[in-house]
Short mmCIF file of C-alpha atoms in Angstrom, two decimals:
data_model
loop_
_atom_site.label_atom_id
_atom_site.label_comp_id
_atom_site.label_asym_id
_atom_site.label_seq_id
_atom_site.Cartn_x
_atom_site.Cartn_y
_atom_site.Cartn_z
CA MET B 1 134.59 200.44 108.96
CA GLY B 2 131.31 202.10 109.99
CA ASP B 3 131.22 200.10 113.23
CA THR B 4 134.81 201.04 114.09
CA VAL B 5 134.11 204.75 113.68
CA GLN B 6 130.73 204.47 115.42
CA LYS B 7 131.99 202.73 118.58
CA ASP B 8 134.24 205.68 119.50
CA LEU B 9 131.41 208.20 119.27
CA ILE B 10 129.21 209.41 122.12
CA HIS B 11 126.00 209.20 120.07
CA PRO B 12 124.25 205.81 120.29
CA LYS B 13 124.63 203.66 117.19
CA VAL B 14 122.83 205.05 114.15
CA ASN B 15 121.43 202.32 111.92
CA ALA B 16 118.85 204.53 110.23
CA ILE B 17 118.11 208.22 109.88
CA SER B 18 115.43 207.95 112.57
CA ASP B 19 118.14 206.97 115.10
CA GLY B 20 119.93 210.32 114.78
CA LEU B 21 119.63 213.18 117.25
CA ALA B 22 118.84 215.77 114.57
CA PHE B 23 116.01 213.63 113.19
CA LYS B 24 114.55 213.05 116.66
CA LEU B 25 114.69 216.77 117.46
CA ALA B 26 113.21 217.72 114.07
CA ARG B 27 110.37 215.24 114.57
CA LEU B 28 109.60 216.60 118.03
CA VAL B 29 109.64 220.17 116.73
CA ALA B 30 107.45 219.26 113.74
CA ILE B 31 104.85 217.65 116.01
CA HIS B 32 104.70 220.72 118.23
CA GLU B 33 104.78 223.18 115.31
CA ARG B 34 101.79 221.51 113.70
CA HIS B 35 99.83 221.31 116.94
CA GLY B 36 100.84 224.85 117.93
CA ASN B 37 99.88 226.35 114.58
CA TYR B 38 96.49 224.68 114.77
CA ASN B 39 95.81 225.79 118.34
CA PHE B 40 97.07 229.36 118.05
CA SER B 41 95.27 229.90 114.77
CA LYS B 42 91.98 228.51 116.06
CA LYS B 43 92.08 230.09 119.52
CA PHE B 44 93.86 233.41 118.87
CA ASP B 45 93.82 233.94 115.07
CA LEU B 46 97.64 234.05 115.00
CA SER B 47 100.19 231.75 113.42
CA LEU B 48 102.86 230.17 115.56
CA ASN B 49 105.47 232.52 114.04
CA GLU B 50 103.26 235.52 114.84
CA TRP B 51 102.91 234.30 118.43
CA ARG B 52 106.68 233.91 118.72
CA VAL B 53 107.27 237.39 117.32
CA LEU B 54 104.72 238.85 119.74
CA GLY B 55 106.27 236.92 122.63
CA LEU B 56 109.81 238.09 121.86
CA ALA B 57 108.71 241.67 121.21
CA ASN B 58 106.90 241.77 124.54
CA GLU B 59 109.83 240.14 126.37
CA MET B 60 112.61 242.25 124.86
CA GLU B 61 110.95 245.52 123.95
CA PRO B 62 111.93 247.71 122.47
CA VAL B 63 113.58 245.18 120.19
CA PHE B 64 115.11 245.46 116.76
CA PHE B 65 113.85 243.47 113.78
CA ARG B 66 117.29 241.90 113.35
CA ASP B 67 117.36 240.68 116.97
CA ILE B 68 114.01 238.90 116.59
CA ARG B 69 115.27 237.37 113.33
CA ILE B 70 118.40 236.08 115.03
CA MET B 71 116.48 234.68 118.03
CA MET B 72 113.92 232.93 115.82
CA ASN B 73 116.47 231.91 113.17
CA ILE B 74 114.10 232.71 110.29
CA ASP B 75 114.58 234.61 107.06
CA LYS B 76 113.78 238.30 106.69
CA GLY B 77 110.77 237.64 104.45
CA GLN B 78 109.02 235.35 106.94
CA LEU B 79 109.65 237.75 109.80
CA SER B 80 108.56 240.75 107.76
CA ARG B 81 105.26 239.06 106.85
CA ALA B 82 104.60 238.12 110.49
CA ILE B 83 105.32 241.65 111.69
CA LYS B 84 103.14 243.18 108.96
CA GLN B 85 100.22 241.00 110.06
CA LEU B 86 100.73 241.91 113.71
CA VAL B 87 100.95 245.62 112.88
CA LYS B 88 97.81 245.33 110.73
CA LYS B 89 96.01 243.71 113.70
CA GLU B 90 97.29 246.55 115.95
CA ILE B 91 99.24 244.12 118.12
CA LEU B 92 102.71 245.53 117.36
CA LEU B 93 104.20 248.85 116.32
CA SER B 94 107.06 248.91 113.85
CA THR B 95 109.06 252.15 113.63
CA GLU B 96 112.39 253.37 112.37
CA SER B 97 114.93 253.56 115.18
CA LYS B 98 115.64 257.10 116.39
CA LYS B 99 119.26 256.13 117.10
CA ASP B 100 119.91 254.42 113.76
CA GLY B 101 117.53 254.91 110.83
CA ARG B 102 118.71 251.63 109.26
CA LEU B 103 117.16 249.64 112.11
CA ILE B 104 113.49 248.80 112.65
CA GLU B 105 112.28 248.92 116.25
CA ILE B 106 109.39 246.71 117.35
CA THR B 107 107.16 247.41 120.36
CA THR B 108 103.97 245.86 121.69
CA THR B 109 100.70 247.79 121.82
CA LEU B 110 98.36 247.62 124.82
CA LYS B 111 96.14 245.28 122.76
CA GLY B 112 99.24 243.20 122.03
CA LYS B 113 100.22 243.04 125.70
CA LYS B 114 96.76 241.80 126.68
CA LEU B 115 96.79 239.19 123.91
CA HIS B 116 100.32 238.17 124.88
CA ASP B 117 99.26 237.51 128.46
CA LYS B 118 96.35 235.31 127.34
CA MET B 119 98.54 233.41 124.90
CA LEU B 120 101.33 232.94 127.43
CA LYS B 121 98.84 231.50 129.93
CA PHE B 122 97.59 229.11 127.23
CA SER B 123 101.20 228.16 126.34
CA VAL B 124 102.02 227.39 129.97
CA GLU B 125 98.93 225.17 130.23
CA ARG B 126 99.89 223.43 126.99
CA ASN B 127 103.46 222.91 128.21
CA GLU B 128 102.13 221.33 131.41
CA GLU B 129 100.17 218.81 129.31
CA ILE B 130 103.23 218.00 127.22
CA ILE B 131 105.50 217.34 130.21
CA GLN B 132 102.98 215.60 132.44
CA GLY B 133 105.05 212.39 132.53
CA LEU B 134 108.22 214.16 133.69
CA THR B 135 109.38 215.13 137.16
CA SER B 136 110.72 218.59 137.97
CA GLU B 137 114.19 217.04 138.07
CA ASP B 138 113.67 215.44 134.62
CA LEU B 139 112.64 218.79 133.20
CA ARG B 140 115.57 220.69 134.74
CA GLU B 141 117.94 218.09 133.27
CA PHE B 142 116.20 218.24 129.88
CA PHE B 143 116.51 222.05 129.78
CA ARG B 144 120.16 221.86 130.88
CA ILE B 145 120.97 219.42 128.11
CA LEU B 146 118.89 221.33 125.56
CA GLU B 147 120.85 224.50 126.38
CA LYS B 148 124.15 222.67 125.87
CA ILE B 149 122.99 221.24 122.52
CA THR B 150 121.72 224.67 121.45
CA LYS B 151 125.04 226.35 122.28
CA SER B 152 126.94 223.65 120.39
CA SER B 153 124.58 224.03 117.40
CA ILE B 154 124.97 227.83 117.38
CA SER B 155 128.73 227.38 117.42
CA LEU B 156 128.56 225.03 114.41
CA VAL B 157 126.32 227.46 112.51
CA ASN B 158 128.66 230.38 113.28
CA LYS B 159 131.65 228.37 112.06
CA SER B 160 129.90 227.62 108.77
CA LYS B 161 128.91 231.32 108.43
CA LEU B 162 125.24 230.63 107.67
#
């Protein structure tokens, strides 16, 4: 029965958990999370989550707390801790929105902008090392497919009301 159902699917045959797309993606992410946390902590004294918050704040500023949480897909507690650390280090400012007092607005300080630029340069260099075996065409195709998978995943999450 499993073979009958499997042969009509697009996904290559799954004989073990490690054959599944979600496992392969999770493994890739875990490898990069571990390496990223080590590098960003050692080189910049920031966690990977703190770097991501800084990056999004700088990219989207002014940005609301909730928008960063949605983009990063993390819980409020994790995001709150990351922002508190970045505010304490004078990298971000966190203020009540003037338009809606229920919302927290995040902006990047001058110190944060300078750090962001250094970290972004480091990230670009790191990305180049990671993709060194790919062509520009490979990478464009990978990003195209990744975007499609991400949209499909967001749709599934929205349907399940997580």
